mmCIF file of C-alpha atoms in Angstrom:
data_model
loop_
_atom_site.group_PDB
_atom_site.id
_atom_site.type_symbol
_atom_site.label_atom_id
_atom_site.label_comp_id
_atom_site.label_asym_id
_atom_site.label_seq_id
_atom_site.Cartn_x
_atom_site.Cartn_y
_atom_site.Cartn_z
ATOM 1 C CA UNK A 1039 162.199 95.768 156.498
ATOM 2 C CA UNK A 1040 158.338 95.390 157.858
ATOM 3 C CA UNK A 1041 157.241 92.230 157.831
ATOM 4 C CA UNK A 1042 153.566 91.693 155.931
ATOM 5 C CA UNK A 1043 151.262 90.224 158.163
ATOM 6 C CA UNK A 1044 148.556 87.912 155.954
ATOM 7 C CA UNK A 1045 145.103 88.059 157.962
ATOM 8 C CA UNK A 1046 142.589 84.645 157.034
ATOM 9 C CA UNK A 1047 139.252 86.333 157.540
ATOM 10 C CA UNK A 1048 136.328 83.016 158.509
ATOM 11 C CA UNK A 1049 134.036 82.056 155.870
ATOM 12 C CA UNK A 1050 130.167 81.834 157.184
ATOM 13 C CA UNK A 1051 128.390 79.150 156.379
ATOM 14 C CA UNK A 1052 126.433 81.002 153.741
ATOM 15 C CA UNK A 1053 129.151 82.390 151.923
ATOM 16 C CA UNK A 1054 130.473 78.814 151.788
ATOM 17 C CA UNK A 1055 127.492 77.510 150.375
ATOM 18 C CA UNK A 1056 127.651 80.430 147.650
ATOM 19 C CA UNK A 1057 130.998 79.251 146.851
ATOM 20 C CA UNK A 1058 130.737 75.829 146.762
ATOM 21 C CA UNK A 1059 127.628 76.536 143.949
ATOM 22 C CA UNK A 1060 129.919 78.423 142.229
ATOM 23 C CA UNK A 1061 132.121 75.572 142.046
ATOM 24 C CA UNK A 1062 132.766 73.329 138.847
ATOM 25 C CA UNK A 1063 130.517 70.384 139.109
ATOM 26 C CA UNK A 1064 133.064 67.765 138.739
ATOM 27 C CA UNK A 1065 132.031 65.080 135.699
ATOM 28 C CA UNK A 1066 131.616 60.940 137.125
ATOM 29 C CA UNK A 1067 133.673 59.062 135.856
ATOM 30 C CA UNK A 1068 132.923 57.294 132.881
ATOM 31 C CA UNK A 1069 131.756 53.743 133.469
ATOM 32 C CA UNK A 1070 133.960 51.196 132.264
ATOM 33 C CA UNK A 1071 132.680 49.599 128.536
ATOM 34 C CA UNK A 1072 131.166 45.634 129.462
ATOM 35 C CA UNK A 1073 134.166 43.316 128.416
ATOM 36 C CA UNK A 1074 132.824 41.655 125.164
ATOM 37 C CA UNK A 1075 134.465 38.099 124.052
ATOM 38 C CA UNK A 1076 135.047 36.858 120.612
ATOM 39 C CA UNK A 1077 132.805 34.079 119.250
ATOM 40 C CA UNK A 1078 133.807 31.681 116.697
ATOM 41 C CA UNK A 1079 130.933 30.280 114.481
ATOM 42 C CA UNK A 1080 132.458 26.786 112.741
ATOM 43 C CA UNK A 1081 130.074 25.229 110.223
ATOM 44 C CA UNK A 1082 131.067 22.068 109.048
ATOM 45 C CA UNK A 1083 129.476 18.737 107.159
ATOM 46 C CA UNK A 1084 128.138 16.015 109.982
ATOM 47 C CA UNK A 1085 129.634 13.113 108.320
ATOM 48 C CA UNK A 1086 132.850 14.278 107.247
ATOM 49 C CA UNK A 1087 133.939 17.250 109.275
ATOM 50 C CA UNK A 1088 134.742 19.489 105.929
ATOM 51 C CA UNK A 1089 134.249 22.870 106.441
ATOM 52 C CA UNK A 1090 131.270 24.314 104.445
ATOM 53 C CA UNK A 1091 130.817 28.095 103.157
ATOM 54 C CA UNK A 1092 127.753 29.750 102.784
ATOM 55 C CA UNK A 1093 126.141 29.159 107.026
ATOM 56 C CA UNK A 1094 124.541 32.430 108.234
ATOM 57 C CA UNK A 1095 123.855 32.710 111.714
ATOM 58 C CA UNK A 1096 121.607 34.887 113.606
ATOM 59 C CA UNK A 1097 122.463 35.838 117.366
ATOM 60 C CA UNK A 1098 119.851 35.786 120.530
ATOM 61 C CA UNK A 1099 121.017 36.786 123.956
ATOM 62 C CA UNK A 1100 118.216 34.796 126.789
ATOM 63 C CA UNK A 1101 116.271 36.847 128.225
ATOM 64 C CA UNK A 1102 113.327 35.382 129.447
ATOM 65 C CA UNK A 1103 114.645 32.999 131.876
ATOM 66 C CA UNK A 1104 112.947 30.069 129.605
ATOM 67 C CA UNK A 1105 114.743 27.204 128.516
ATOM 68 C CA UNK A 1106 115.996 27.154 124.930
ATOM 69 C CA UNK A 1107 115.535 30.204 122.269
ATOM 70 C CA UNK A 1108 112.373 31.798 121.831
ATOM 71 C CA UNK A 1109 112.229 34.004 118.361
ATOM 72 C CA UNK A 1110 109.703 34.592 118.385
ATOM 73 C CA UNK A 1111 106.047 36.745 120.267
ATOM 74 C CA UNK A 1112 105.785 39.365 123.094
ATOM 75 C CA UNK A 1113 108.066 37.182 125.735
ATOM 76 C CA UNK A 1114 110.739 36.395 123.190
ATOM 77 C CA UNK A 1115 114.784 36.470 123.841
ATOM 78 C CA UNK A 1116 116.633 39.148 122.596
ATOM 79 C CA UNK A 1117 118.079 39.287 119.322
ATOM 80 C CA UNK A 1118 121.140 40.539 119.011
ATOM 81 C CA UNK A 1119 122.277 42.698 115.947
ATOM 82 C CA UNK A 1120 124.825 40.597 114.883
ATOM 83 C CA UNK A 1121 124.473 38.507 111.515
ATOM 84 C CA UNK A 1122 127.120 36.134 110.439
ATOM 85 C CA UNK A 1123 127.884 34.022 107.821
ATOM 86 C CA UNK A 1124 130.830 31.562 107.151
ATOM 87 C CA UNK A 1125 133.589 31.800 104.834
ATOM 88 C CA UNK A 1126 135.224 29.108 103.280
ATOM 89 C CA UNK A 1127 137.205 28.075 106.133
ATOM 90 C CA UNK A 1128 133.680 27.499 107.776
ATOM 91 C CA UNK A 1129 133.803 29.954 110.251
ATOM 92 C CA UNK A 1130 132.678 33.450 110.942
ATOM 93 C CA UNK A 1131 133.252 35.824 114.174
ATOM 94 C CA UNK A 1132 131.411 37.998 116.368
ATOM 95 C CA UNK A 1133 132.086 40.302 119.077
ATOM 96 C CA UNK A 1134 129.128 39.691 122.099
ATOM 97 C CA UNK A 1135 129.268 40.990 125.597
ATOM 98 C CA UNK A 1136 129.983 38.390 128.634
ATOM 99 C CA UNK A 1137 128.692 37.189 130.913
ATOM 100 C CA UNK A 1138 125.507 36.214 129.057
ATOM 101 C CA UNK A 1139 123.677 32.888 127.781
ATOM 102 C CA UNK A 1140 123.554 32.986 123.700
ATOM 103 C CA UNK A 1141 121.850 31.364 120.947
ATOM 104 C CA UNK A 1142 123.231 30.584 117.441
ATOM 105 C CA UNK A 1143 120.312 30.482 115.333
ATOM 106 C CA UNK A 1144 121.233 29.175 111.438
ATOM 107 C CA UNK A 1145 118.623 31.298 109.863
ATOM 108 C CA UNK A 1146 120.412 29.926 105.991
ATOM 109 C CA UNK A 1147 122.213 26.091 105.489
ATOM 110 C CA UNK A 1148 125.371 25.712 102.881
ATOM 111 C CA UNK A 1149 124.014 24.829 99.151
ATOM 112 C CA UNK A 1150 122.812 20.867 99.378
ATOM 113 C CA UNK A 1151 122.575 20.610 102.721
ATOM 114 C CA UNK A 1152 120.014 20.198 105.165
ATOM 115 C CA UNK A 1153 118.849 22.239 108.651
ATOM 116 C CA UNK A 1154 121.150 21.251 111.562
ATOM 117 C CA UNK A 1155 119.372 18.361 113.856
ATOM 118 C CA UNK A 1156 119.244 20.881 116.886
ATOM 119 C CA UNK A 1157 117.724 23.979 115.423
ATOM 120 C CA UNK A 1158 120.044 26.169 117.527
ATOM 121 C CA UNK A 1159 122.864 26.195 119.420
ATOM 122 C CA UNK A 1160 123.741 27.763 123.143
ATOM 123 C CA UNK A 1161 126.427 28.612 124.938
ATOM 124 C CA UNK A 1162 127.511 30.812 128.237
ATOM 125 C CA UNK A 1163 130.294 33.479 127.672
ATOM 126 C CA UNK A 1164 131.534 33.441 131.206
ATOM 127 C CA UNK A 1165 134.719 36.144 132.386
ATOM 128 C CA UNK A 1166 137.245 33.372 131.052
ATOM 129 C CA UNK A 1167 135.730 33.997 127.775
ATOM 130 C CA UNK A 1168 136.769 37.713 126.763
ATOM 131 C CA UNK A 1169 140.820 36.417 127.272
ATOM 132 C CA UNK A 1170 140.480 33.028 125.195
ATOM 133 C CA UNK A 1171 137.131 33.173 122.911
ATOM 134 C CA UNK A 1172 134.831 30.731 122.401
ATOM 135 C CA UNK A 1173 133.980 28.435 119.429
ATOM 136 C CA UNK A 1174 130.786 27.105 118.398
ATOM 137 C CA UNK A 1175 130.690 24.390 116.706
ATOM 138 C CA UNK A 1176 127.432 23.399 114.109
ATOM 139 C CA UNK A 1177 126.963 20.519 111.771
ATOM 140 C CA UNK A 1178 124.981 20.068 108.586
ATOM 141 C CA UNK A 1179 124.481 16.975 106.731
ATOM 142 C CA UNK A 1180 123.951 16.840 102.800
ATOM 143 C CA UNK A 1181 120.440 16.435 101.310
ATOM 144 C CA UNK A 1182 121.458 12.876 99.743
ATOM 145 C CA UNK A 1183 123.616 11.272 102.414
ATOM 146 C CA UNK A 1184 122.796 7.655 103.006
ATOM 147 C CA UNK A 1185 125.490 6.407 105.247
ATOM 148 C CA UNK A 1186 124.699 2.656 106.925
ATOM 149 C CA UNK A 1187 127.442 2.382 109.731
ATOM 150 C CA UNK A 1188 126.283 1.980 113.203
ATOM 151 C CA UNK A 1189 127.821 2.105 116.688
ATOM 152 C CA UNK A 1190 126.167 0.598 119.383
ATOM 153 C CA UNK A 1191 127.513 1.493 122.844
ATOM 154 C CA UNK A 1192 126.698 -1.794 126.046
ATOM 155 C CA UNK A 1193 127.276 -0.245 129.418
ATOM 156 C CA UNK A 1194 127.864 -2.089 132.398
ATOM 157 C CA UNK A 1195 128.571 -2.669 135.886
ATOM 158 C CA UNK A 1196 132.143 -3.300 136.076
ATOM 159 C CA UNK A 1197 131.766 -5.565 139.138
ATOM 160 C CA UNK A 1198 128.880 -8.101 138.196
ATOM 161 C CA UNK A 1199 128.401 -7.167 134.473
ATOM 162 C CA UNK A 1200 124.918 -5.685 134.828
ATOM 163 C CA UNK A 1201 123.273 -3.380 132.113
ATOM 164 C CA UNK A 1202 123.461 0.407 133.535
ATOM 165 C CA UNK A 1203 120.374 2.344 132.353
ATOM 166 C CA UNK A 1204 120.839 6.107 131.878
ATOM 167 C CA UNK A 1205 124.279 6.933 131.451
ATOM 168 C CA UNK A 1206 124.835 9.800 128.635
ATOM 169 C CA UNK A 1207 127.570 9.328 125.386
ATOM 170 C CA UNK A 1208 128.517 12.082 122.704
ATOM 171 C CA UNK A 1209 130.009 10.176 119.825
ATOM 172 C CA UNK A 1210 132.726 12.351 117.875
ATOM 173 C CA UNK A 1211 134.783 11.852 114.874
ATOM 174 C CA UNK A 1212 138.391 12.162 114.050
ATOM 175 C CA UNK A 1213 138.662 14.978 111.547
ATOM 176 C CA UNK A 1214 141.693 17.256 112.310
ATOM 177 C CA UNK A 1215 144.448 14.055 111.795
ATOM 178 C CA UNK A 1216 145.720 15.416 115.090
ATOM 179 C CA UNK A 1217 146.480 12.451 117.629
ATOM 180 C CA UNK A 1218 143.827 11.718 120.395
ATOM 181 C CA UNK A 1219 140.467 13.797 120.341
ATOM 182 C CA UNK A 1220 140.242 17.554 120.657
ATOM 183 C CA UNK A 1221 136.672 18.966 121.002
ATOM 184 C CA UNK A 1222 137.306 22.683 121.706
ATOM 185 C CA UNK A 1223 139.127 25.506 119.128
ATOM 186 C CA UNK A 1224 138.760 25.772 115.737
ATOM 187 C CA UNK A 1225 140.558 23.247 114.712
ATOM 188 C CA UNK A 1226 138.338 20.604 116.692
ATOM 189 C CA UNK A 1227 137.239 17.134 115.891
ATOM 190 C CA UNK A 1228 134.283 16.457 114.897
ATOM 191 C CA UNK A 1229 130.675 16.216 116.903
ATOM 192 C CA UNK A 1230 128.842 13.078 114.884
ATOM 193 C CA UNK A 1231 125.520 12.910 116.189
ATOM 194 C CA UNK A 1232 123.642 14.131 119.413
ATOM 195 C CA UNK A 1233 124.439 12.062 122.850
ATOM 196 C CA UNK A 1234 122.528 9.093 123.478
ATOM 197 C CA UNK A 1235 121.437 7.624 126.753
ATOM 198 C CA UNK A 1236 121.283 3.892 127.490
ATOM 199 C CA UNK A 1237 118.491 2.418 127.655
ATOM 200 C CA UNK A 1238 117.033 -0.425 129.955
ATOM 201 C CA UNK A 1239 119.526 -3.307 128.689
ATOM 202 C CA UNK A 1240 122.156 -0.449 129.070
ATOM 203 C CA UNK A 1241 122.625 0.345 125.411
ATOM 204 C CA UNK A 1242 122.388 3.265 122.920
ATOM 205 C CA UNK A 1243 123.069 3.045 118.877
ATOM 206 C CA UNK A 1244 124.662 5.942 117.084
ATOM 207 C CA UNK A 1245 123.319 5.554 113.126
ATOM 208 C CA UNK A 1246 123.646 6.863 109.952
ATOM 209 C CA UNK A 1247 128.074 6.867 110.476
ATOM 210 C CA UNK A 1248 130.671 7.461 107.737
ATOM 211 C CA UNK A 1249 133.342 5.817 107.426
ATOM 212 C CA UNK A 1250 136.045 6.932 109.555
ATOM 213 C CA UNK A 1251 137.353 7.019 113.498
ATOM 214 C CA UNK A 1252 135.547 7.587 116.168
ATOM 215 C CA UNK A 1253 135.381 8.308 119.804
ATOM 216 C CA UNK A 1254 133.146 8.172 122.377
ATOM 217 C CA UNK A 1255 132.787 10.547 125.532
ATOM 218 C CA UNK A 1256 130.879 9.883 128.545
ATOM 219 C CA UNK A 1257 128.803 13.104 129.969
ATOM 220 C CA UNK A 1258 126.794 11.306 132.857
ATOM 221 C CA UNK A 1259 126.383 8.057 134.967
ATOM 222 C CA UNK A 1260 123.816 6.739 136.804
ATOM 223 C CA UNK A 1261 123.517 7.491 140.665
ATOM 224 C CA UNK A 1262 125.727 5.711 142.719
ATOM 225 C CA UNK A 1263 128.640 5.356 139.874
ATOM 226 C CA UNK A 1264 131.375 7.687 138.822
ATOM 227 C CA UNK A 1265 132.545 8.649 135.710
ATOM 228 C CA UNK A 1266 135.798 7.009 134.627
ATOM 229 C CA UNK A 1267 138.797 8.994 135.496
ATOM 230 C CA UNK A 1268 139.314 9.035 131.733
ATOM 231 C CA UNK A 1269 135.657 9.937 130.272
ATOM 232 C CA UNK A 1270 137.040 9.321 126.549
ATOM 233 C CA UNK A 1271 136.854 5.796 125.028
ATOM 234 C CA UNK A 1272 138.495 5.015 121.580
ATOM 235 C CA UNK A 1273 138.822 5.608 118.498
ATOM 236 C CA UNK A 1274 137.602 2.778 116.801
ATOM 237 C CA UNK A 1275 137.603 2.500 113.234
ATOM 238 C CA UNK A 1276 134.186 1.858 111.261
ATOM 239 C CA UNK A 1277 134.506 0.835 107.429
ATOM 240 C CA UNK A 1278 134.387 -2.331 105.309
ATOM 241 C CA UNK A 1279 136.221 -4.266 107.289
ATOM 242 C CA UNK A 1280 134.524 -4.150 110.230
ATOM 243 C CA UNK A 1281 130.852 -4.411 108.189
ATOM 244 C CA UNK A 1282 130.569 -0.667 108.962
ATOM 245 C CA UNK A 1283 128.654 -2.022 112.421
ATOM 246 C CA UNK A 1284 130.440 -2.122 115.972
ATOM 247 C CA UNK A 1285 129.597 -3.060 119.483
ATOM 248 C CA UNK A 1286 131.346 -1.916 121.950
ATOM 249 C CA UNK A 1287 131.326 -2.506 126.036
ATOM 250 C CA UNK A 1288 132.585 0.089 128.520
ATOM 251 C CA UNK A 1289 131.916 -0.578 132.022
ATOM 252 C CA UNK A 1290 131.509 1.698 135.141
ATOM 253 C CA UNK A 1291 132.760 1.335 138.708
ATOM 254 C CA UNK A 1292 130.137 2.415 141.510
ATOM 255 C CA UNK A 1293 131.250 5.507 143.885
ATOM 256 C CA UNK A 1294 133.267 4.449 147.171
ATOM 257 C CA UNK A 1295 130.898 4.374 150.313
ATOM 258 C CA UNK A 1296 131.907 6.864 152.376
ATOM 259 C CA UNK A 1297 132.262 5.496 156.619
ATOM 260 C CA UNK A 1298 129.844 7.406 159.308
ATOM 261 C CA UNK A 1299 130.936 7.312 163.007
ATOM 262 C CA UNK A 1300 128.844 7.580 165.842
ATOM 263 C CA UNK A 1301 125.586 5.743 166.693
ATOM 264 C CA UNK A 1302 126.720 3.357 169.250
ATOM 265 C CA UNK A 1303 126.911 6.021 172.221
ATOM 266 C CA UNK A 1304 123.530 7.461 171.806
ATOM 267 C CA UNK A 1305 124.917 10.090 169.658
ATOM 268 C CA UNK A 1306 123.742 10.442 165.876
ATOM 269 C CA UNK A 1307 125.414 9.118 163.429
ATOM 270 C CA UNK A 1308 127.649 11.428 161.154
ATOM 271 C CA UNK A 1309 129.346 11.243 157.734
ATOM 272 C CA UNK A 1310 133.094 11.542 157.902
ATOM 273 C CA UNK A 1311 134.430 13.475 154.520
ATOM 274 C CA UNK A 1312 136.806 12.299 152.432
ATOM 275 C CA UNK A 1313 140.178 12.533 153.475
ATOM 276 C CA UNK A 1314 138.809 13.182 157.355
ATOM 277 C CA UNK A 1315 140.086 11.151 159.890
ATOM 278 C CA UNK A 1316 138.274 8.925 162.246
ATOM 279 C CA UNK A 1317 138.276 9.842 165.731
#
């Protein structure tokens, strides 16, 4: 038997461009869809936390790197198609892309009430977002509510007692009867009123309160303090009893001064971290 002997004849560099041309064009691959994130619009009455029917919500995605939602001329953020309105649960749902800044704009209020206090509200949909959701949470308060309780929050030094000037409280109510205060989820407590900041004589007065429980949650101290390890106070309980008016004191410890070494040897002075030791 002859054995077949298979001759590979070169390829010049011409005929290889020829056949390369002729080659299929391979397709790119498609680029992956932006992960979107599920947003949770909650409606509910200011004073009493009930759910109300009937909120529709417009959606803006910021765009014009200027604070707060502009609707509105040539430089305005972008609206995004998205229209939603709640159910009577209170809620409604959208679908948005992440990694984004939004605005909730309530373009309609429930029947009786009035336009929420803060005309809008934002919120970022970071990564985290398109695994867990968000939910945003806006009150309305009725046309005819009169309500004549009043919290007034005294901050102070906790060493010598004196009044602390600029340190930031949101004020929320128990709504969900679940122990202790929950302020994310749908199923959240209740946002009262908009945070107050003390004033000179280190105080701030929540107004216009229902009856009910409340807590309050500290956002920001003056400089040179620290927020409490635990930033939630409460609940204290405003109703007849109590003449529907409370004071109440929380006090604030000022941040640890942190030792510097050096100095003494003609060598400037450094700051030692926390936790560092001192050599």
């Amino acid at each position: 038997m002859t054995a077949r002997t298979t001759r590979v004849w070169p390829v010049g560099l011409t005929a290889a461009v020829a056949l390369a041309a002729a080659a299929p064009a391979r397709a790119a691959p498609p680029e992956a869809p932006p992960a979107t994130a599920r947003v949770v619009l909650r409606s509910t009455d200011a004073d009493t936390g009930t759910p109300l029917s009937g909120a529709r919500f417009e959606l803006w995605r910021e765009a014009n790197d200027r604070a707060g939602l502009q609707s509105s001329g040539q430089d305005a953020d972008e609206r995004h198609g998205a229209v939603c309105v709640t159910d009577a649960k209170g809620i409604c749902s959208v679908e948005l892309p992440t990694g984004e800044t939004y605005y909730a704009l309530q373009t309609e209020v429930p029947a009786g009430y009035e336009r929420p206090e803060e005309p809008f509200a934002d919120f970022d949909l970071g990564e985290g977002a398109a695994r867990e959701g968000t939910v945003v949470n806006v009150p309305n308060r009725r046309r005819d509510a009169a309500y004549a309780g009043g919290i007034r929050v005294r901050k102070r030094d906790g060493k010598t007692g004196a009044p602390l000037h600029g340190v930031v409280f949101q004020i929320w109510k128990e709504t969900n009867g679940t122990t202790g205060l929950q302020t994310a989820g749908v199923d959240a407590d209740h946002r009262a009123r908009p945070g107050c900041a003390t004033d000179a004589d280190g105080t701030c007065d929540f107004e216009g309160l229902a009856d009910g429980a409340y807590f309050l949650v500290e956002k920001d101290v003056p400089e040179g303090y620290v927020l409490p390890r635990n930033p939630v106070a409460g609940p204290w309980r405003l109703d007849g009893a109590s003449g529907r008016r409370l004071v109440v004191t929380v006090y604030n410890k000022r941040a640890e001064q942190i030792p510097t070494v050096g100095g003494n040897d003609g060598r400037r002075a450094r700051t030692v971290r926390s936790g560092a030791p001192l050599e």
